[in-house]
Amino acid sequence: MKEPYVILVGDVGCGKSTLYEKLTATEGRSSPAKESVTRDSKIFRIEGKIKICDTPGCNAFKNTLEHNVWIAKAINNQQVSKLFIIVRADNNIENVIDNISKYRDNFLGFPEDVLSVCVTHMDLVSWPETHFLKTLEEETGMPSKSVLFSNPCIDSWRLLDSFIRQCDEPFTLKVDRKNFTE
């Protein structure tokens, strides 16, 4: 199997670029700002392992259309092994699940197997992962095996391995404006 191609999508400030840096051992894409700093999609290849595409936040206050065009280009660029919905952990589990559902709804026409979730900032919440997984599966039908968790202390190679293990055969996906309307 050739290197899986994964795309990171999510809101501004959810940790996509920080995750990208951790997975690729690079620097310069993330920022502590609440405003989107990522203005385009960027693909990084780890030879023989994976290709990871970081995208701008979908809920940016500025340049929303431009950001969504970059996301569409990333999806339409090549076959996709996984589309990771990146969400920031919140003390209220329902907020996290609502955010996941919002992104899943944008990609309803996609095969269910192409979607996975990574919950970032797990160090900021006290709820157990098992409780979240059970609630997510009950409310959305999304299987727990398609969810990863991340925090600043997680080993980057372990996290990368988790991302790679989520990947199956690639899918040819196409997006258009209906995927980004609210």
JSON list of C-alpha atoms in Angstrom, two decimals:
[
{"chain": "A", "resi": 1, "resn": "MET", "atom": "CA", "xyz": [0.00, 0.00, 0.00]},
{"chain": "A", "resi": 2, "resn": "LYS", "atom": "CA", "xyz": [1.31, 3.46, -0.85]},
{"chain": "A", "resi": 3, "resn": "GLU", "atom": "CA", "xyz": [1.64, 6.14, 1.80]},
{"chain": "A", "resi": 4, "resn": "PRO", "atom": "CA", "xyz": [-1.76, 7.09, 3.19]},
{"chain": "A", "resi": 5, "resn": "TYR", "atom": "CA", "xyz": [-2.89, 10.68, 2.60]},
{"chain": "A", "resi": 6, "resn": "VAL", "atom": "CA", "xyz": [-4.68, 12.24, 5.59]},
{"chain": "A", "resi": 7, "resn": "ILE", "atom": "CA", "xyz": [-6.27, 15.67, 5.85]},
{"chain": "A", "resi": 8, "resn": "LEU", "atom": "CA", "xyz": [-6.79, 17.62, 9.08]},
{"chain": "A", "resi": 9, "resn": "VAL", "atom": "CA", "xyz": [-9.97, 19.76, 9.19]},
{"chain": "A", "resi": 10, "resn": "GLY", "atom": "CA", "xyz": [-11.52, 21.67, 12.06]},
{"chain": "A", "resi": 11, "resn": "ASP", "atom": "CA", "xyz": [-12.17, 25.04, 13.65]},
{"chain": "A", "resi": 12, "resn": "VAL", "atom": "CA", "xyz": [-9.62, 27.79, 14.14]},
{"chain": "A", "resi": 13, "resn": "GLY", "atom": "CA", "xyz": [-7.64, 27.13, 17.32]},
{"chain": "A", "resi": 14, "resn": "CYS", "atom": "CA", "xyz": [-8.58, 23.45, 17.68]},
{"chain": "A", "resi": 15, "resn": "GLY", "atom": "CA", "xyz": [-4.97, 22.30, 17.28]},
{"chain": "A", "resi": 16, "resn": "LYS", "atom": "CA", "xyz": [-4.69, 21.22, 13.62]},
{"chain": "A", "resi": 17, "resn": "SER", "atom": "CA", "xyz": [-1.39, 22.98, 12.98]},
{"chain": "A", "resi": 18, "resn": "THR", "atom": "CA", "xyz": [0.03, 22.02, 16.38]},
{"chain": "A", "resi": 19, "resn": "LEU", "atom": "CA", "xyz": [-0.89, 18.40, 15.65]},
{"chain": "A", "resi": 20, "resn": "TYR", "atom": "CA", "xyz": [0.66, 18.73, 12.17]},
{"chain": "A", "resi": 21, "resn": "GLU", "atom": "CA", "xyz": [3.90, 20.01, 13.74]},
{"chain": "A", "resi": 22, "resn": "LYS", "atom": "CA", "xyz": [3.94, 17.18, 16.28]},
{"chain": "A", "resi": 23, "resn": "LEU", "atom": "CA", "xyz": [3.30, 14.51, 13.63]},
{"chain": "A", "resi": 24, "resn": "THR", "atom": "CA", "xyz": [5.84, 15.88, 11.15]},
{"chain": "A", "resi": 25, "resn": "ALA", "atom": "CA", "xyz": [8.51, 17.19, 13.56]},
{"chain": "A", "resi": 26, "resn": "THR", "atom": "CA", "xyz": [8.30, 20.61, 11.89]},
{"chain": "A", "resi": 27, "resn": "GLU", "atom": "CA", "xyz": [7.73, 24.11, 13.26]},
{"chain": "A", "resi": 28, "resn": "GLY", "atom": "CA", "xyz": [6.22, 27.37, 12.08]},
{"chain": "A", "resi": 29, "resn": "ARG", "atom": "CA", "xyz": [2.59, 26.53, 11.26]},
{"chain": "A", "resi": 30, "resn": "SER", "atom": "CA", "xyz": [0.94, 26.86, 14.67]},
{"chain": "A", "resi": 31, "resn": "SER", "atom": "CA", "xyz": [0.16, 29.90, 16.73]},
{"chain": "A", "resi": 32, "resn": "PRO", "atom": "CA", "xyz": [-1.42, 30.59, 20.13]},
{"chain": "A", "resi": 33, "resn": "ALA", "atom": "CA", "xyz": [-3.75, 33.11, 18.45]},
{"chain": "A", "resi": 34, "resn": "LYS", "atom": "CA", "xyz": [-7.52, 32.61, 18.30]},
{"chain": "A", "resi": 35, "resn": "GLU", "atom": "CA", "xyz": [-7.53, 34.03, 14.77]},
{"chain": "A", "resi": 36, "resn": "SER", "atom": "CA", "xyz": [-6.54, 31.74, 11.94]},
{"chain": "A", "resi": 37, "resn": "VAL", "atom": "CA", "xyz": [-2.86, 31.91, 11.11]},
{"chain": "A", "resi": 38, "resn": "THR", "atom": "CA", "xyz": [-2.98, 29.00, 8.65]},
{"chain": "A", "resi": 39, "resn": "ARG", "atom": "CA", "xyz": [-3.94, 30.57, 5.33]},
{"chain": "A", "resi": 40, "resn": "ASP", "atom": "CA", "xyz": [-3.45, 27.63, 2.95]},
{"chain": "A", "resi": 41, "resn": "SER", "atom": "CA", "xyz": [-3.19, 23.87, 2.85]},
{"chain": "A", "resi": 42, "resn": "LYS", "atom": "CA", "xyz": [0.23, 22.30, 3.25]},
{"chain": "A", "resi": 43, "resn": "ILE", "atom": "CA", "xyz": [1.15, 18.68, 2.64]},
{"chain": "A", "resi": 44, "resn": "PHE", "atom": "CA", "xyz": [4.10, 17.11, 4.44]},
{"chain": "A", "resi": 45, "resn": "ARG", "atom": "CA", "xyz": [5.37, 13.70, 3.43]},
{"chain": "A", "resi": 46, "resn": "ILE", "atom": "CA", "xyz": [7.06, 11.31, 5.83]},
{"chain": "A", "resi": 47, "resn": "GLU", "atom": "CA", "xyz": [8.75, 9.01, 3.32]},
{"chain": "A", "resi": 48, "resn": "GLY", "atom": "CA", "xyz": [7.36, 5.50, 3.39]},
{"chain": "A", "resi": 49, "resn": "LYS", "atom": "CA", "xyz": [4.87, 6.31, 6.16]},
{"chain": "A", "resi": 50, "resn": "ILE", "atom": "CA", "xyz": [2.25, 9.00, 5.51]},
{"chain": "A", "resi": 51, "resn": "LYS", "atom": "CA", "xyz": [1.31, 12.30, 3.82]},
{"chain": "A", "resi": 52, "resn": "ILE", "atom": "CA", "xyz": [-0.39, 14.80, 6.14]},
{"chain": "A", "resi": 53, "resn": "CYS", "atom": "CA", "xyz": [-2.29, 17.87, 4.94]},
{"chain": "A", "resi": 54, "resn": "ASP", "atom": "CA", "xyz": [-2.88, 20.76, 7.35]},
{"chain": "A", "resi": 55, "resn": "THR", "atom": "CA", "xyz": [-5.76, 23.06, 6.34]},
{"chain": "A", "resi": 56, "resn": "PRO", "atom": "CA", "xyz": [-7.07, 26.47, 7.48]},
{"chain": "A", "resi": 57, "resn": "GLY", "atom": "CA", "xyz": [-9.86, 26.60, 10.06]},
{"chain": "A", "resi": 58, "resn": "CYS", "atom": "CA", "xyz": [-13.36, 26.35, 8.60]},
{"chain": "A", "resi": 59, "resn": "ASN", "atom": "CA", "xyz": [-14.84, 28.89, 11.02]},
{"chain": "A", "resi": 60, "resn": "ALA", "atom": "CA", "xyz": [-12.36, 31.70, 10.37]},
{"chain": "A", "resi": 61, "resn": "PHE", "atom": "CA", "xyz": [-13.73, 35.21, 10.85]},
{"chain": "A", "resi": 62, "resn": "LYS", "atom": "CA", "xyz": [-11.81, 36.41, 7.81]},
{"chain": "A", "resi": 63, "resn": "ASN", "atom": "CA", "xyz": [-11.26, 34.77, 4.43]},
{"chain": "A", "resi": 64, "resn": "THR", "atom": "CA", "xyz": [-13.79, 31.98, 5.09]},
{"chain": "A", "resi": 65, "resn": "LEU", "atom": "CA", "xyz": [-14.39, 31.34, 1.40]},
{"chain": "A", "resi": 66, "resn": "GLU", "atom": "CA", "xyz": [-10.66, 31.27, 0.68]},
{"chain": "A", "resi": 67, "resn": "HIS", "atom": "CA", "xyz": [-10.08, 28.83, 3.57]},
{"chain": "A", "resi": 68, "resn": "ASN", "atom": "CA", "xyz": [-12.83, 26.50, 2.33]},
{"chain": "A", "resi": 69, "resn": "VAL", "atom": "CA", "xyz": [-11.36, 26.57, -1.18]},
{"chain": "A", "resi": 70, "resn": "TRP", "atom": "CA", "xyz": [-8.02, 25.39, 0.27]},
{"chain": "A", "resi": 71, "resn": "ILE", "atom": "CA", "xyz": [-9.81, 22.57, 2.09]},
{"chain": "A", "resi": 72, "resn": "ALA", "atom": "CA", "xyz": [-11.65, 21.56, -1.07]},
{"chain": "A", "resi": 73, "resn": "LYS", "atom": "CA", "xyz": [-8.37, 21.57, -3.01]},
{"chain": "A", "resi": 74, "resn": "ALA", "atom": "CA", "xyz": [-6.78, 19.33, -0.36]},
{"chain": "A", "resi": 75, "resn": "ILE", "atom": "CA", "xyz": [-9.65, 16.84, -0.63]},
{"chain": "A", "resi": 76, "resn": "ASN", "atom": "CA", "xyz": [-9.87, 16.95, -4.42]},
{"chain": "A", "resi": 77, "resn": "ASN", "atom": "CA", "xyz": [-6.06, 16.80, -4.79]},
{"chain": "A", "resi": 78, "resn": "GLN", "atom": "CA", "xyz": [-5.60, 13.03, -4.53]},
{"chain": "A", "resi": 79, "resn": "GLN", "atom": "CA", "xyz": [-7.13, 9.91, -3.03]},
{"chain": "A", "resi": 80, "resn": "VAL", "atom": "CA", "xyz": [-7.78, 10.36, 0.69]},
{"chain": "A", "resi": 81, "resn": "SER", "atom": "CA", "xyz": [-7.15, 7.62, 3.25]},
{"chain": "A", "resi": 82, "resn": "LYS", "atom": "CA", "xyz": [-8.60, 9.58, 6.18]},
{"chain": "A", "resi": 83, "resn": "LEU", "atom": "CA", "xyz": [-10.27, 12.90, 6.75]},
{"chain": "A", "resi": 84, "resn": "PHE", "atom": "CA", "xyz": [-9.55, 13.71, 10.39]},
{"chain": "A", "resi": 85, "resn": "ILE", "atom": "CA", "xyz": [-12.01, 16.00, 12.10]},
{"chain": "A", "resi": 86, "resn": "ILE", "atom": "CA", "xyz": [-9.89, 17.78, 14.71]},
{"chain": "A", "resi": 87, "resn": "VAL", "atom": "CA", "xyz": [-11.82, 19.07, 17.73]},
{"chain": "A", "resi": 88, "resn": "ARG", "atom": "CA", "xyz": [-10.69, 20.76, 20.89]},
{"chain": "A", "resi": 89, "resn": "ALA", "atom": "CA", "xyz": [-11.70, 19.08, 24.15]},
{"chain": "A", "resi": 90, "resn": "ASP", "atom": "CA", "xyz": [-14.17, 21.08, 26.22]},
{"chain": "A", "resi": 91, "resn": "ASN", "atom": "CA", "xyz": [-15.46, 20.57, 29.75]},
{"chain": "A", "resi": 92, "resn": "ASN", "atom": "CA", "xyz": [-18.90, 20.08, 28.22]},
{"chain": "A", "resi": 93, "resn": "ILE", "atom": "CA", "xyz": [-18.79, 16.85, 26.20]},
{"chain": "A", "resi": 94, "resn": "GLU", "atom": "CA", "xyz": [-21.90, 17.92, 24.27]},
{"chain": "A", "resi": 95, "resn": "ASN", "atom": "CA", "xyz": [-19.97, 20.88, 22.80]},
{"chain": "A", "resi": 96, "resn": "VAL", "atom": "CA", "xyz": [-17.34, 18.49, 21.45]},
{"chain": "A", "resi": 97, "resn": "ILE", "atom": "CA", "xyz": [-19.94, 16.12, 20.01]},
{"chain": "A", "resi": 98, "resn": "ASP", "atom": "CA", "xyz": [-21.84, 19.02, 18.43]},
{"chain": "A", "resi": 99, "resn": "ASN", "atom": "CA", "xyz": [-18.64, 20.19, 16.78]},
{"chain": "A", "resi": 100, "resn": "ILE", "atom": "CA", "xyz": [-17.93, 16.70, 15.42]},
{"chain": "A", "resi": 101, "resn": "SER", "atom": "CA", "xyz": [-21.49, 16.45, 14.12]},
{"chain": "A", "resi": 102, "resn": "LYS", "atom": "CA", "xyz": [-21.19, 19.83, 12.38]},
{"chain": "A", "resi": 103, "resn": "TYR", "atom": "CA", "xyz": [-18.19, 18.58, 10.40]},
{"chain": "A", "resi": 104, "resn": "ARG", "atom": "CA", "xyz": [-19.68, 15.14, 9.71]},
{"chain": "A", "resi": 105, "resn": "ASP", "atom": "CA", "xyz": [-22.76, 16.86, 8.29]},
{"chain": "A", "resi": 106, "resn": "ASN", "atom": "CA", "xyz": [-20.53, 18.73, 5.81]},
{"chain": "A", "resi": 107, "resn": "PHE", "atom": "CA", "xyz": [-19.29, 15.41, 4.48]},
{"chain": "A", "resi": 108, "resn": "LEU", "atom": "CA", "xyz": [-22.50, 13.33, 4.48]},
{"chain": "A", "resi": 109, "resn": "GLY", "atom": "CA", "xyz": [-21.89, 12.09, 0.95]},
{"chain": "A", "resi": 110, "resn": "PHE", "atom": "CA", "xyz": [-18.51, 10.63, 1.89]},
{"chain": "A", "resi": 111, "resn": "PRO", "atom": "CA", "xyz": [-18.01, 6.99, 2.84]},
{"chain": "A", "resi": 112, "resn": "GLU", "atom": "CA", "xyz": [-18.24, 6.65, 6.62]},
{"chain": "A", "resi": 113, "resn": "ASP", "atom": "CA", "xyz": [-14.89, 4.84, 6.72]},
{"chain": "A", "resi": 114, "resn": "VAL", "atom": "CA", "xyz": [-13.01, 7.91, 5.49]},
{"chain": "A", "resi": 115, "resn": "LEU", "atom": "CA", "xyz": [-13.90, 9.98, 8.58]},
{"chain": "A", "resi": 116, "resn": "SER", "atom": "CA", "xyz": [-12.01, 9.86, 11.89]},
{"chain": "A", "resi": 117, "resn": "VAL", "atom": "CA", "xyz": [-11.79, 12.21, 14.84]},
{"chain": "A", "resi": 118, "resn": "CYS", "atom": "CA", "xyz": [-8.88, 13.46, 16.92]},
{"chain": "A", "resi": 119, "resn": "VAL", "atom": "CA", "xyz": [-9.76, 15.22, 20.17]},
{"chain": "A", "resi": 120, "resn": "THR", "atom": "CA", "xyz": [-6.96, 17.59, 21.17]},
{"chain": "A", "resi": 121, "resn": "HIS", "atom": "CA", "xyz": [-6.19, 19.36, 24.46]},
{"chain": "A", "resi": 122, "resn": "MET", "atom": "CA", "xyz": [-7.22, 16.35, 26.54]},
{"chain": "A", "resi": 123, "resn": "ASP", "atom": "CA", "xyz": [-5.01, 17.69, 29.33]},
{"chain": "A", "resi": 124, "resn": "LEU", "atom": "CA", "xyz": [-7.59, 20.47, 29.90]},
{"chain": "A", "resi": 125, "resn": "VAL", "atom": "CA", "xyz": [-10.57, 18.24, 30.74]},
{"chain": "A", "resi": 126, "resn": "SER", "atom": "CA", "xyz": [-11.37, 15.78, 33.49]},
{"chain": "A", "resi": 127, "resn": "TRP", "atom": "CA", "xyz": [-13.86, 13.51, 31.71]},
{"chain": "A", "resi": 128, "resn": "PRO", "atom": "CA", "xyz": [-12.63, 10.02, 30.87]},
{"chain": "A", "resi": 129, "resn": "GLU", "atom": "CA", "xyz": [-12.09, 9.03, 27.24]},
{"chain": "A", "resi": 130, "resn": "THR", "atom": "CA", "xyz": [-14.31, 5.97, 27.69]},
{"chain": "A", "resi": 131, "resn": "HIS", "atom": "CA", "xyz": [-17.28, 8.14, 28.73]},
{"chain": "A", "resi": 132, "resn": "PHE", "atom": "CA", "xyz": [-16.77, 10.37, 25.71]},
{"chain": "A", "resi": 133, "resn": "LEU", "atom": "CA", "xyz": [-16.52, 7.40, 23.32]},
{"chain": "A", "resi": 134, "resn": "LYS", "atom": "CA", "xyz": [-19.73, 5.86, 24.68]},
{"chain": "A", "resi": 135, "resn": "THR", "atom": "CA", "xyz": [-21.61, 9.16, 24.43]},
{"chain": "A", "resi": 136, "resn": "LEU", "atom": "CA", "xyz": [-20.31, 9.85, 20.91]},
{"chain": "A", "resi": 137, "resn": "GLU", "atom": "CA", "xyz": [-21.34, 6.41, 19.68]},
{"chain": "A", "resi": 138, "resn": "GLU", "atom": "CA", "xyz": [-24.80, 6.70, 21.29]},
{"chain": "A", "resi": 139, "resn": "GLU", "atom": "CA", "xyz": [-25.47, 10.16, 19.86]},
{"chain": "A", "resi": 140, "resn": "THR", "atom": "CA", "xyz": [-23.88, 9.93, 16.42]},
{"chain": "A", "resi": 141, "resn": "GLY", "atom": "CA", "xyz": [-23.32, 6.25, 15.67]},
{"chain": "A", "resi": 142, "resn": "MET", "atom": "CA", "xyz": [-19.63, 7.00, 15.10]},
{"chain": "A", "resi": 143, "resn": "PRO", "atom": "CA", "xyz": [-17.60, 3.97, 16.20]},
{"chain": "A", "resi": 144, "resn": "SER", "atom": "CA", "xyz": [-15.11, 4.46, 19.02]},
{"chain": "A", "resi": 145, "resn": "LYS", "atom": "CA", "xyz": [-12.35, 2.85, 16.94]},
{"chain": "A", "resi": 146, "resn": "SER", "atom": "CA", "xyz": [-12.36, 5.93, 14.70]},
{"chain": "A", "resi": 147, "resn": "VAL", "atom": "CA", "xyz": [-11.43, 8.33, 17.53]},
{"chain": "A", "resi": 148, "resn": "LEU", "atom": "CA", "xyz": [-7.97, 9.36, 18.71]},
{"chain": "A", "resi": 149, "resn": "PHE", "atom": "CA", "xyz": [-7.03, 11.57, 21.66]},
{"chain": "A", "resi": 150, "resn": "SER", "atom": "CA", "xyz": [-4.09, 13.95, 21.93]},
{"chain": "A", "resi": 151, "resn": "ASN", "atom": "CA", "xyz": [-2.46, 16.06, 24.59]},
{"chain": "A", "resi": 152, "resn": "PRO", "atom": "CA", "xyz": [0.88, 17.91, 24.79]},
{"chain": "A", "resi": 153, "resn": "CYS", "atom": "CA", "xyz": [2.57, 15.03, 26.61]},
{"chain": "A", "resi": 154, "resn": "ILE", "atom": "CA", "xyz": [1.80, 12.31, 24.07]},
{"chain": "A", "resi": 155, "resn": "ASP", "atom": "CA", "xyz": [4.82, 10.88, 22.30]},
{"chain": "A", "resi": 156, "resn": "SER", "atom": "CA", "xyz": [4.90, 12.08, 18.67]},
{"chain": "A", "resi": 157, "resn": "TRP", "atom": "CA", "xyz": [5.85, 8.65, 17.26]},
{"chain": "A", "resi": 158, "resn": "ARG", "atom": "CA", "xyz": [3.05, 6.97, 19.19]},
{"chain": "A", "resi": 159, "resn": "LEU", "atom": "CA", "xyz": [0.60, 9.57, 17.91]},
{"chain": "A", "resi": 160, "resn": "LEU", "atom": "CA", "xyz": [1.87, 9.19, 14.34]},
{"chain": "A", "resi": 161, "resn": "ASP", "atom": "CA", "xyz": [1.49, 5.42, 14.59]},
{"chain": "A", "resi": 162, "resn": "SER", "atom": "CA", "xyz": [-2.11, 5.90, 15.79]},
{"chain": "A", "resi": 163, "resn": "PHE", "atom": "CA", "xyz": [-2.84, 8.10, 12.78]},
{"chain": "A", "resi": 164, "resn": "ILE", "atom": "CA", "xyz": [-1.33, 5.58, 10.38]},
{"chain": "A", "resi": 165, "resn": "ARG", "atom": "CA", "xyz": [-3.28, 2.67, 11.93]},
{"chain": "A", "resi": 166, "resn": "GLN", "atom": "CA", "xyz": [-6.52, 4.59, 11.26]},
{"chain": "A", "resi": 167, "resn": "CYS", "atom": "CA", "xyz": [-5.84, 4.54, 7.52]},
{"chain": "A", "resi": 168, "resn": "ASP", "atom": "CA", "xyz": [-7.47, 2.08, 5.17]},
{"chain": "A", "resi": 169, "resn": "GLU", "atom": "CA", "xyz": [-7.64, 1.94, 1.39]},
{"chain": "A", "resi": 170, "resn": "PRO", "atom": "CA", "xyz": [-7.87, 5.44, -0.10]},
{"chain": "A", "resi": 171, "resn": "PHE", "atom": "CA", "xyz": [-11.06, 7.00, -1.43]},
{"chain": "A", "resi": 172, "resn": "THR", "atom": "CA", "xyz": [-11.57, 9.32, -4.36]},
{"chain": "A", "resi": 173, "resn": "LEU", "atom": "CA", "xyz": [-13.55, 12.21, -2.89]},
{"chain": "A", "resi": 174, "resn": "LYS", "atom": "CA", "xyz": [-14.98, 15.34, -4.46]},
{"chain": "A", "resi": 175, "resn": "VAL", "atom": "CA", "xyz": [-16.27, 18.39, -2.67]},
{"chain": "A", "resi": 176, "resn": "ASP", "atom": "CA", "xyz": [-18.13, 21.45, -3.82]},
{"chain": "A", "resi": 177, "resn": "ARG", "atom": "CA", "xyz": [-19.87, 24.41, -2.21]},
{"chain": "A", "resi": 178, "resn": "LYS", "atom": "CA", "xyz": [-22.60, 22.27, -0.62]},
{"chain": "A", "resi": 179, "resn": "ASN", "atom": "CA", "xyz": [-20.00, 20.78, 1.74]},
{"chain": "A", "resi": 180, "resn": "PHE", "atom": "CA", "xyz": [-19.33, 24.19, 3.30]},
{"chain": "A", "resi": 181, "resn": "THR", "atom": "CA", "xyz": [-22.73, 25.86, 3.56]},
{"chain": "A", "resi": 182, "resn": "GLU", "atom": "CA", "xyz": [-24.26, 26.43, 6.95]}
]
